[in-house]
Coordinates of C-alpha atoms in Angstrom, one line a residue:
M1 CA 96.3 99.2 84.6
S2 CA 94.3 100.9 81.8
L3 CA 94.5 100.2 78.1
A4 CA 96.5 103.4 77.6
D5 CA 99.2 102.1 80.0
K6 CA 99.6 98.6 78.4
P7 CA 101.9 99.6 75.5
Q8 CA 104.5 101.0 77.9
I9 CA 104.3 97.8 80.0
A10 CA 104.5 95.6 76.9
V11 CA 107.6 97.4 75.7
L12 CA 109.2 97.1 79.1
T13 CA 108.3 93.4 79.3
M14 CA 109.9 92.7 75.9
Q15 CA 113.1 94.6 76.9
E16 CA 113.4 92.7 80.1
A17 CA 112.8 89.3 78.4
W18 CA 115.4 90.1 75.8
R19 CA 117.9 91.2 78.5
R20 CA 117.4 88.0 80.4
L21 CA 117.8 85.9 77.3
R22 CA 121.1 87.6 76.3
R23 CA 122.4 87.0 79.8
R24 CA 121.3 83.4 79.7
L25 CA 123.1 82.9 76.4
R26 CA 126.3 84.4 77.9
N27 CA 126.1 81.9 80.7
G28 CA 126.1 78.9 78.3
P29 CA 128.8 76.2 78.2
I30 CA 130.8 78.0 75.5
H31 CA 130.9 81.3 77.3
R32 CA 131.8 79.7 80.6
L33 CA 135.2 78.7 79.3
R34 CA 136.1 82.4 79.2
F35 CA 135.6 82.7 83.0
A36 CA 138.3 80.1 83.7
G37 CA 142.0 80.8 83.7
T38 CA 145.0 81.4 85.9
A39 CA 144.5 83.4 89.0
P40 CA 147.1 85.9 90.5
E41 CA 149.3 84.9 93.4
R42 CA 148.0 87.8 95.6
L43 CA 145.9 90.9 95.7
A44 CA 147.5 94.1 94.7
V45 CA 145.5 96.2 97.2
V46 CA 142.6 95.8 99.6
P47 CA 140.0 98.5 99.1
P48 CA 138.6 100.3 102.2
T49 CA 135.0 100.1 103.3
L50 CA 132.6 102.5 104.9
L51 CA 130.1 99.9 106.2
Q52 CA 130.1 99.5 110.0
G53 CA 129.1 96.1 111.3
D54 CA 127.4 95.0 114.5
P55 CA 129.3 92.4 116.7
F56 CA 126.0 91.0 118.0
T57 CA 124.9 90.2 114.5
A58 CA 128.2 88.4 113.9
E59 CA 127.5 86.4 117.1
A60 CA 124.1 85.4 115.8
I61 CA 125.5 84.3 112.5
Y62 CA 128.1 82.2 114.3
G63 CA 125.2 80.5 116.0
G64 CA 123.5 79.8 112.6
R65 CA 120.9 82.5 112.9
F66 CA 120.7 84.7 109.8
L67 CA 118.4 87.8 109.9
L68 CA 118.4 89.1 106.3
A69 CA 115.8 91.1 104.4
G70 CA 113.5 91.0 107.4
R71 CA 113.5 87.2 107.7
L72 CA 115.2 85.0 110.3
V73 CA 116.5 81.6 109.1
E74 CA 118.2 79.2 111.5
A75 CA 120.5 76.9 109.5
G76 CA 121.0 74.4 112.3
R77 CA 123.8 71.9 111.4
A78 CA 123.3 72.4 107.7
S79 CA 125.0 75.1 105.6
I80 CA 122.9 78.2 105.2
F81 CA 123.5 77.8 101.5
Q82 CA 121.7 74.5 101.5
V83 CA 118.6 75.9 103.3
P84 CA 115.8 77.0 101.0
P85 CA 115.6 80.8 101.2
P86 CA 112.2 82.2 102.4
T87 CA 112.2 85.1 99.9
P88 CA 114.2 86.2 96.9
E89 CA 115.3 89.2 98.9
F90 CA 116.8 87.0 101.6
S91 CA 118.6 85.0 98.9
A92 CA 120.0 88.2 97.4
E93 CA 121.3 89.5 100.7
L94 CA 122.8 86.1 101.6
H95 CA 124.7 85.7 98.4
G96 CA 125.7 89.3 98.4
F97 CA 127.9 88.8 101.5
S98 CA 127.5 92.4 102.8
W99 CA 127.0 90.9 106.2
L100 CA 130.7 90.2 106.3
C101 CA 131.0 93.7 107.8
H102 CA 129.7 92.3 111.1
H103 CA 132.5 89.8 111.3
A104 CA 135.0 92.5 110.5
A105 CA 133.5 94.6 113.3
V106 CA 134.5 91.8 115.8
G107 CA 137.9 91.4 114.1
D108 CA 139.2 88.4 116.2
A109 CA 140.4 85.0 115.0
L110 CA 137.1 83.3 115.7
A111 CA 135.1 85.8 113.6
A112 CA 137.7 85.4 110.8
R113 CA 137.4 81.6 110.9
N114 CA 133.6 81.7 110.8
A115 CA 133.7 84.1 107.8
R116 CA 136.1 81.8 106.0
A117 CA 133.9 78.8 106.8
L118 CA 130.9 80.5 105.3
V119 CA 132.8 81.6 102.2
A120 CA 134.1 78.0 101.8
D121 CA 130.5 76.8 102.1
W122 CA 129.5 79.1 99.3
L123 CA 132.3 77.9 97.1
R124 CA 131.2 74.3 97.7
F125 CA 127.4 74.6 97.4
A126 CA 126.5 77.7 95.4
S127 CA 129.4 78.7 93.0
G128 CA 128.6 76.1 90.3
R129 CA 125.3 77.5 89.0
L130 CA 125.9 80.7 87.0
G131 CA 122.2 81.0 86.2
G132 CA 121.0 80.9 89.8
P133 CA 120.1 83.8 92.1
A134 CA 123.7 84.1 93.3
F135 CA 124.7 85.2 89.9
E136 CA 122.2 87.9 89.3
P137 CA 124.3 90.9 88.2
E138 CA 123.7 93.1 91.2
V139 CA 124.1 90.2 93.7
A140 CA 127.3 89.0 92.0
A141 CA 128.7 92.6 92.0
R142 CA 127.8 93.0 95.7
R143 CA 129.6 89.8 96.6
L144 CA 132.7 90.8 94.7
I145 CA 132.8 94.1 96.4
S146 CA 132.3 92.5 99.8
W147 CA 135.0 89.9 99.3
L148 CA 137.5 92.5 98.1
C149 CA 136.8 95.0 100.9
H150 CA 137.0 92.3 103.5
A151 CA 140.0 90.5 102.0
E152 CA 142.1 91.0 105.2
L153 CA 139.4 89.2 107.2
L154 CA 139.2 86.3 104.7
L155 CA 142.8 85.9 103.7
G156 CA 144.8 87.4 106.6
S157 CA 145.6 84.0 108.3
A158 CA 144.0 81.7 105.7
E159 CA 145.6 78.4 104.7
Y160 CA 147.3 78.3 101.3
D161 CA 144.6 76.1 99.7
F162 CA 141.7 78.4 100.7
Y163 CA 143.8 81.5 99.7
R164 CA 144.2 80.1 96.2
R165 CA 140.5 79.1 95.9
I166 CA 139.4 82.6 96.9
L167 CA 141.7 84.3 94.4
K168 CA 140.6 81.9 91.7
S169 CA 136.9 82.6 92.4
L170 CA 137.5 86.4 92.5
T171 CA 139.2 86.2 89.1
S172 CA 136.4 84.0 87.7
Q173 CA 133.6 86.2 89.1
T174 CA 135.3 89.3 87.7
R175 CA 135.4 87.8 84.2
Y176 CA 131.8 86.8 84.5
L177 CA 130.7 90.3 85.5
R178 CA 132.8 91.9 82.8
S179 CA 131.0 89.7 80.2
I180 CA 127.4 90.6 81.4
A181 CA 127.9 94.2 82.5
Q182 CA 125.8 95.5 79.7
E183 CA 123.0 93.0 80.5
A184 CA 122.6 94.3 84.1
P185 CA 119.2 96.0 84.8
A186 CA 119.2 99.7 84.2
G187 CA 119.8 102.0 87.2
L188 CA 121.5 101.1 90.4
P189 CA 122.2 97.4 89.5
R190 CA 124.2 98.4 86.4
L191 CA 126.1 101.0 88.4
T192 CA 126.9 98.5 91.2
V193 CA 128.4 96.2 88.5
R194 CA 130.6 99.0 87.2
V195 CA 131.8 99.7 90.8
A196 CA 132.6 96.1 91.4
L197 CA 134.6 95.9 88.1
A198 CA 136.5 99.1 89.0
L199 CA 137.5 97.7 92.4
A200 CA 138.4 94.3 91.0
S201 CA 140.6 95.8 88.3
L202 CA 142.5 97.7 91.0
S203 CA 142.7 94.8 93.5
L204 CA 143.6 92.0 91.1
P205 CA 147.0 92.4 89.5
G206 CA 146.7 93.2 85.8
P207 CA 147.6 95.7 83.1
A208 CA 147.1 99.4 84.1
S209 CA 145.1 99.9 80.9
R210 CA 142.4 97.6 82.3
A211 CA 142.1 99.5 85.5
R212 CA 141.9 102.8 83.6
A213 CA 139.2 101.4 81.3
A214 CA 137.1 100.0 84.2
A215 CA 137.3 103.4 86.0
Q216 CA 136.3 105.2 82.8
H217 CA 133.3 102.8 82.3
L218 CA 132.2 103.6 85.8
A219 CA 132.6 107.4 85.2
D220 CA 130.5 107.1 82.0
E221 CA 127.7 105.2 83.9
L222 CA 127.8 107.9 86.6
D223 CA 127.3 110.6 84.0
R224 CA 124.2 108.7 82.8
Q225 CA 122.7 108.2 86.3
I226 CA 123.7 111.1 88.5
L227 CA 121.7 114.2 87.7
P228 CA 123.2 117.7 87.5
D229 CA 122.0 118.6 91.0
G230 CA 123.4 115.4 92.5
G231 CA 120.3 113.2 92.7
H232 CA 119.9 109.8 91.2
V233 CA 117.7 109.0 88.2
S234 CA 115.6 106.7 90.4
R235 CA 114.7 109.8 92.6
N236 CA 115.4 107.6 95.7
P237 CA 117.4 109.6 98.4
A238 CA 118.7 106.3 99.9
A239 CA 120.3 105.5 96.5
L240 CA 122.8 108.3 97.1
A241 CA 124.0 106.8 100.3
A242 CA 124.3 103.4 98.7
I243 CA 126.3 104.7 95.7
L244 CA 128.6 106.9 97.8
A245 CA 129.4 104.0 100.1
D246 CA 130.8 102.1 97.1
L247 CA 132.1 105.0 95.1
L248 CA 134.3 106.7 97.8
P249 CA 136.4 103.6 98.3
V250 CA 136.9 103.4 94.5
R251 CA 138.2 107.0 94.5
E252 CA 140.4 106.4 97.6
T253 CA 141.9 103.2 96.1
L254 CA 142.7 105.0 92.8
L255 CA 144.5 107.8 94.7
A256 CA 146.4 105.3 96.8
Q257 CA 147.5 103.4 93.7
G258 CA 148.6 106.5 92.0
Q259 CA 146.0 106.0 89.3
P260 CA 144.2 109.0 87.6
V261 CA 140.7 109.5 88.8
P262 CA 138.3 110.1 85.9
K263 CA 136.6 113.5 85.9
G264 CA 133.2 111.7 86.0
I265 CA 133.9 110.1 89.3
Y266 CA 135.2 113.3 91.0
S267 CA 132.2 115.3 89.6
A268 CA 129.6 112.7 90.7
I269 CA 131.0 112.7 94.2
D270 CA 131.1 116.5 94.4
R271 CA 127.4 116.7 93.3
M272 CA 126.1 113.7 95.4
L273 CA 127.5 114.7 98.8
P274 CA 125.5 118.1 98.9
A275 CA 122.5 116.3 97.5
L276 CA 122.7 113.7 100.3
R277 CA 122.7 116.7 102.8
F278 CA 119.7 118.1 100.9
F279 CA 117.6 115.0 101.9
R280 CA 118.9 114.8 105.5
H281 CA 116.8 115.9 108.4
A282 CA 118.4 117.4 111.5
D283 CA 118.3 114.1 113.4
G284 CA 120.4 112.4 110.7
T285 CA 117.7 110.5 108.9
L286 CA 116.9 110.7 105.2
A287 CA 113.5 111.9 103.9
L288 CA 111.2 109.1 103.1
F289 CA 110.5 109.3 99.4
N290 CA 110.6 106.9 96.5
G291 CA 111.9 103.7 98.2
T292 CA 113.8 105.2 101.1
G293 CA 113.4 103.1 104.3
A294 CA 115.0 103.1 107.7
S295 CA 118.3 105.2 107.5
D296 CA 121.7 103.8 108.3
M297 CA 122.7 106.9 110.4
A298 CA 126.2 105.6 111.1
L299 CA 126.8 105.3 107.3
T300 CA 125.3 108.7 106.6
A301 CA 127.4 110.3 109.2
A302 CA 130.5 108.6 107.8
L303 CA 129.7 109.9 104.3
M304 CA 129.1 113.4 105.5
R305 CA 132.7 113.6 106.7
F306 CA 133.8 113.6 103.1
D307 CA 131.6 116.6 102.3
E308 CA 133.9 119.6 102.1
T309 CA 131.4 122.1 100.6
L310 CA 129.8 122.9 104.1
G311 CA 127.3 125.3 102.5
E312 CA 123.6 125.4 102.8
P313 CA 121.8 122.8 100.6
L314 CA 119.9 123.9 97.5
A315 CA 116.4 125.1 98.0
N316 CA 115.2 123.7 94.7
A317 CA 116.7 120.5 93.3
R318 CA 114.9 120.9 90.1
H319 CA 116.5 118.0 88.2
S320 CA 115.7 115.6 90.9
G321 CA 112.3 117.1 91.5
Y322 CA 112.4 118.2 95.2
H323 CA 112.2 121.3 97.2
R324 CA 113.8 122.1 100.6
L325 CA 112.8 124.9 103.0
A326 CA 114.9 125.6 106.1
A327 CA 114.6 128.3 108.7
G328 CA 115.2 128.4 112.5
G329 CA 115.8 124.7 112.9
A330 CA 112.7 123.7 110.9
V331 CA 113.2 121.7 107.7
V332 CA 110.5 121.0 105.0
I333 CA 111.4 118.5 102.2
A334 CA 108.8 118.0 99.4
D335 CA 108.5 115.9 96.3
T336 CA 107.8 118.3 93.4
G337 CA 108.8 116.1 90.5
C338 CA 107.3 113.6 88.1
P339 CA 107.8 109.8 88.8
P340 CA 111.1 108.4 87.3
A341 CA 111.1 106.7 84.0
V342 CA 109.1 103.5 83.9
A343 CA 112.2 101.3 83.6
L344 CA 113.6 102.9 86.8
S345 CA 110.5 103.0 88.9
R346 CA 110.4 99.5 90.4
N347 CA 110.8 101.0 93.9
A348 CA 109.3 104.5 93.2
H349 CA 106.3 105.8 95.2
A350 CA 103.2 107.6 94.1
G351 CA 103.9 110.5 96.4
T352 CA 103.9 113.6 94.2
L353 CA 103.6 116.8 96.3
A354 CA 104.1 114.9 99.5
F355 CA 106.2 116.6 102.2
E356 CA 108.0 116.0 105.5
L357 CA 108.5 118.4 108.4
S358 CA 111.1 118.2 111.1
C359 CA 112.4 120.7 113.7
E360 CA 115.8 120.5 115.3
A361 CA 116.2 116.8 116.1
T362 CA 112.5 116.0 116.0
R363 CA 110.6 114.6 113.0
I364 CA 106.9 115.7 113.0
V365 CA 105.2 115.1 109.6
V366 CA 106.6 112.1 107.7
N367 CA 105.7 109.7 104.9
C368 CA 105.3 106.0 105.7
G369 CA 108.5 105.1 103.9
A370 CA 109.6 101.7 102.5
P371 CA 109.4 98.5 104.6
Q372 CA 112.3 96.2 105.0
P373 CA 113.1 94.1 101.9
G374 CA 111.0 90.9 101.7
R375 CA 107.8 92.4 103.1
I376 CA 105.9 91.9 99.9
E377 CA 102.5 92.3 101.6
L378 CA 103.5 95.8 102.8
R379 CA 105.5 97.0 99.8
R380 CA 102.5 97.9 97.5
L381 CA 100.7 99.7 100.4
S382 CA 103.8 101.7 101.2
R383 CA 104.1 102.9 97.6
S384 CA 100.5 104.2 97.4
T385 CA 99.6 107.9 97.6
A386 CA 97.7 107.2 100.8
A387 CA 101.0 106.3 102.5
H388 CA 102.3 109.9 101.9
S389 CA 101.5 113.3 103.4
T390 CA 99.6 114.6 100.4
V391 CA 96.2 114.6 98.7
T392 CA 94.5 111.5 97.4
V393 CA 91.3 111.6 95.2
A394 CA 88.7 108.8 95.5
D395 CA 91.2 106.6 97.3
R396 CA 93.3 106.4 94.1
S397 CA 97.0 106.9 93.8
S398 CA 98.3 109.7 91.7
S399 CA 100.5 107.2 89.8
R400 CA 99.3 103.8 88.7
F401 CA 101.0 100.4 89.3
A402 CA 101.5 97.7 86.7
G403 CA 99.8 95.4 89.1
Q404 CA 99.4 91.8 88.0
P405 CA 101.2 89.1 90.2
H406 CA 103.1 87.8 87.2
L407 CA 104.3 91.3 86.3
D408 CA 105.3 91.9 89.9
R409 CA 107.6 88.9 89.7
F410 CA 109.0 89.8 86.3
L411 CA 109.2 93.6 86.3
G412 CA 109.0 94.5 90.0
S413 CA 105.7 96.5 89.6
P414 CA 106.9 99.7 87.9
L415 CA 104.9 102.9 88.1
V416 CA 103.0 104.0 85.1
P417 CA 102.8 107.8 85.3
G418 CA 100.6 109.4 86.7
P419 CA 101.9 113.0 86.7
T420 CA 103.4 113.8 83.4
E421 CA 104.0 117.4 84.4
V422 CA 104.7 119.2 87.6
L423 CA 104.8 123.0 87.4
T424 CA 106.6 124.7 90.3
E425 CA 107.2 128.3 91.3
D426 CA 109.3 129.5 94.2
V427 CA 107.9 131.9 96.7
E428 CA 110.0 134.4 98.7
A429 CA 108.8 137.5 100.5
D430 CA 109.5 139.6 103.6
E431 CA 107.2 139.8 106.6
A432 CA 107.5 141.3 110.0
G433 CA 108.6 138.1 111.6
G434 CA 111.3 137.4 109.0
R435 CA 111.5 136.0 105.5
I436 CA 108.8 133.8 103.9
L437 CA 110.3 130.8 102.1
G438 CA 108.0 128.6 100.0
F439 CA 106.9 127.2 96.7
E440 CA 103.7 126.5 94.7
A441 CA 103.5 123.3 92.6
T442 CA 100.8 121.7 90.5
H443 CA 100.6 118.1 89.2
N444 CA 98.2 116.5 86.7
G445 CA 98.2 113.0 88.1
Y446 CA 94.4 113.0 88.6
E447 CA 93.5 114.8 85.4
R448 CA 93.0 111.8 83.1
D449 CA 90.7 110.0 85.5
F450 CA 88.9 112.8 87.3
G451 CA 89.7 116.1 85.4
L452 CA 91.4 117.5 88.4
L453 CA 94.7 119.3 89.0
H454 CA 96.3 119.3 92.5
T455 CA 98.0 122.5 93.5
R456 CA 99.9 122.7 96.8
R457 CA 101.4 125.9 98.3
L458 CA 103.8 125.6 101.2
E459 CA 105.2 128.6 103.1
L460 CA 107.7 128.5 106.0
R461 CA 107.0 131.6 108.1
D462 CA 108.1 133.4 111.3
G463 CA 111.6 132.2 111.2
G464 CA 110.6 128.5 110.9
R465 CA 107.9 128.6 113.6
Q466 CA 105.0 128.2 111.2
L467 CA 104.4 126.1 108.1
A468 CA 101.3 127.4 106.2
G469 CA 99.8 125.3 103.5
T470 CA 97.1 125.4 100.9
D471 CA 95.8 122.6 98.8
R472 CA 93.6 123.2 95.7
L473 CA 91.9 120.8 93.4
V474 CA 91.1 122.6 90.2
S475 CA 88.7 121.2 87.7
T476 CA 89.7 121.2 84.1
R477 CA 87.4 120.7 81.1
R478 CA 85.8 117.3 81.5
S479 CA 86.0 114.8 78.7
R480 CA 84.2 111.6 78.0
G481 CA 85.2 108.7 80.2
Q482 CA 86.3 110.7 83.2
E483 CA 84.9 109.5 86.5
D484 CA 83.2 111.5 89.3
A485 CA 86.0 112.4 91.7
G486 CA 83.9 111.8 94.9
A487 CA 85.8 112.6 98.1
A488 CA 89.4 113.8 98.3
T489 CA 91.6 113.3 101.4
I490 CA 94.5 115.3 102.7
R491 CA 96.7 113.2 105.0
F492 CA 99.4 114.3 107.4
H493 CA 101.2 111.2 108.7
L494 CA 102.9 111.9 112.1
H495 CA 106.1 110.3 113.5
P496 CA 105.5 107.8 116.3
Q497 CA 107.2 110.1 118.8
V498 CA 104.4 112.7 118.3
S499 CA 101.5 112.7 120.8
V500 CA 98.2 114.3 119.6
E501 CA 95.5 116.0 121.6
T502 CA 92.4 117.5 119.8
L503 CA 91.1 120.7 121.4
G504 CA 88.1 122.2 119.6
G505 CA 89.1 123.3 116.1
F506 CA 92.9 122.5 116.4
A507 CA 95.2 119.7 117.5
R508 CA 98.1 120.0 119.9
L509 CA 101.2 118.0 118.9
T510 CA 103.8 117.3 121.6
M511 CA 107.2 115.7 121.2
R512 CA 110.6 116.0 122.9
G513 CA 110.1 119.3 124.5
Q514 CA 108.3 120.9 121.5
T515 CA 104.7 121.8 121.2
W516 CA 103.0 122.5 117.8
R517 CA 99.5 123.3 116.9
F518 CA 97.7 122.1 113.8
S519 CA 94.7 123.9 112.4
A520 CA 92.7 123.9 109.2
D521 CA 89.7 125.7 107.8
R522 CA 87.9 122.4 107.4
P523 CA 87.0 119.7 110.0
F524 CA 89.7 117.0 110.5
V525 CA 90.0 113.8 112.4
V526 CA 92.9 111.8 113.9
E527 CA 93.2 108.2 112.6
D528 CA 95.7 105.3 113.0
S529 CA 98.6 105.1 110.6
I530 CA 101.8 103.1 110.3
L531 CA 105.5 103.9 109.8
F532 CA 107.0 101.2 107.6
A533 CA 110.5 102.8 107.6
D534 CA 111.8 101.7 111.0
S535 CA 114.8 99.4 111.6
A536 CA 112.7 97.4 114.2
G537 CA 109.8 96.9 111.7
P538 CA 106.5 98.7 111.1
R539 CA 105.4 100.9 114.0
R540 CA 101.9 102.2 114.8
T541 CA 101.5 105.9 114.6
L542 CA 98.8 108.5 113.9
Q543 CA 97.7 110.7 111.0
I544 CA 95.6 113.9 110.7
V545 CA 93.0 113.5 107.9
V546 CA 91.0 116.2 106.2
A547 CA 88.2 115.0 104.0
V548 CA 86.8 117.4 101.4
D549 CA 84.5 117.4 98.4
P550 CA 86.4 119.0 95.5
G551 CA 83.2 120.2 93.9
L552 CA 82.0 122.0 97.0
T553 CA 85.4 122.9 98.6
P554 CA 88.1 123.1 96.0
E555 CA 90.6 124.8 98.4
V556 CA 91.7 124.0 102.0
S557 CA 94.2 126.0 104.1
W558 CA 96.0 124.5 107.0
S559 CA 99.1 125.2 109.2
F560 CA 101.5 123.8 111.7
E561 CA 102.6 126.4 114.2
R562 CA 105.2 126.0 117.0
L563 CA 104.0 127.2 120.4
A564 CA 106.3 128.9 122.9

C-alpha cells in the first residue's frame, strides 16, 4: 500500500472503528432492557424459503459432524456451540442457522427433533452475549430469517415451553436488530438486516404500520444498493442470487398478507432477475467475478422461474461495469468496470478487463473464482489479477490491496483502486459469416506505477464460432517515480474439463464433444493453474500464458476458434 492510498484506508478505518463503537454502546446494559418484553402467543405467518437442503448433510449434523465454511468440526458429545470455532467464517455460518434447510429437506420427526435440540443448545449456550460473533448484524439477521422461514420445522410439534422460548427469542432478536440496523456494515450486511426486519414485522403479530415501515426501509435500502441495470453495488454476481433468495419470500409474504408491496421492492426484483440471467452461462453457473465462487445451481434455477421478462439479456450493463456477447450458443462475459467503492470492496477482485468464454453447456475460459469461506490462505491469491483471464504487468495486480494482517482482520482487505477510469466502446459490424459483436475497453490501473494503459478488444465472429481478441499496452508520458514495466503476461485460465494439446503454433482444446483452436501472433506456453470456485474445493487445471515486453511488442492478437 503506497502513501497515496493511506488516506483512504485511514478514513475507512476510522469509520469502521466508530461504527463498532456505536454498536457496542447500543449493546450496553441500559440498551439491553429495550430488547426484553412480552412475546406474542404465535406467529402470524411463516415465510416461504427458496433454499433447498441436502438430506445427507442433515444426517451428518445429526451425527455431530458440521461442515461449514470449508471446515469440518466434530462436536462429539458436547454441544457444537461449546466447541471453539476453527475460523470466524465457520462461527458465522454456525450461528446463522442457514443449515436448517438440510433438516427441512428431510422433513421427518427425527430431523425436527434434532433441529429443535440444536436451537435449544443455542438458546442455552450462545444467546446471552450480545457482543459475541453470534450477534454480528449480518449473522443475527441470517439467524432470524432462518428461524422464521423454518418455523414449521421448529415449532410444528414442539412442546409449549420450547415454543414460548423461541417466540421470546425471536421477539428479542428482532428488537436488537431494529436498534442496530443503521450500524450494520455497508452493502450486503445492511441489506440482509433490512430483509430480516421486514420478515419479522410480517411474521410476529404487531401493528400494520410497523410492517409497512419495515418494508419501506427495505425498499429504500434496495434503491441505494441495486443499480439501474440490476447489478449490486459490490459488483459481485453472486450477491444477486443471495439477495433475491431473501427478497422474493418478502414479496410473496406481503402479497399473501394483503400488504402493499413498496415500489422499490418490485422495481429491484424486476431489475435483478434479468441481471442474474446476464451473468449466467449456459450450464447454469454464474461468471466468476468479484467474489463469486461455486454456484448453487438449484437456487439459481429456482430464481429463474420468477423471471417473466424472457428476453435476451443486455449486451452492456454499463452501471454494473460488464459486457456480454452471445451468438450461436457461445457466451462471453467481461469485466469492463472500475472496482467498487473502497468500503464495498472487501470481496472484490482485481480483474479489470478479464473475461470468460462458454459454449452451449461447456465452460472454456474462466477466472479462478473465490474459494470457499474460511480459506484465508487462498483468498488473497484468488483476488489477484493473475487469477483472472486478463493482462498483468510485472506480476502486479491492476488494483492494490490494503494488505497488512491487522487491517485484514479489521477491514477485510479492501481494494484501493487501481483503475479509476474504464473507457468502453461497443463494436458491431456485418461480415460474410454473420454479425460481429464486440467491444473495446481501456483501463488505467497500471498508469500510476508503469505509465501504461491496457486496451482490450473482443469480437465474437462467425455466428459465435470465433472469439478474436487484441490486447494493447500503450505507454503514456512517463513521470518521475514510475517503474520499468518489465514483462507483461496475458493469461487464459481454462476450465478443468478442457484438455489441451499444443501443435506447432496453436493449441487444440477438447471438451464434451467440442474442439476449439487457440492461436496467437506471439509464442505461448501452457502452465498449471487452479480453479478455486468448485463446491468440492480447489481443482487443478491449466492456463495458456503469453509473455510479452510492452516496449518491444505493445500489441498481441489472439483467437479462440471452434472447429467442425
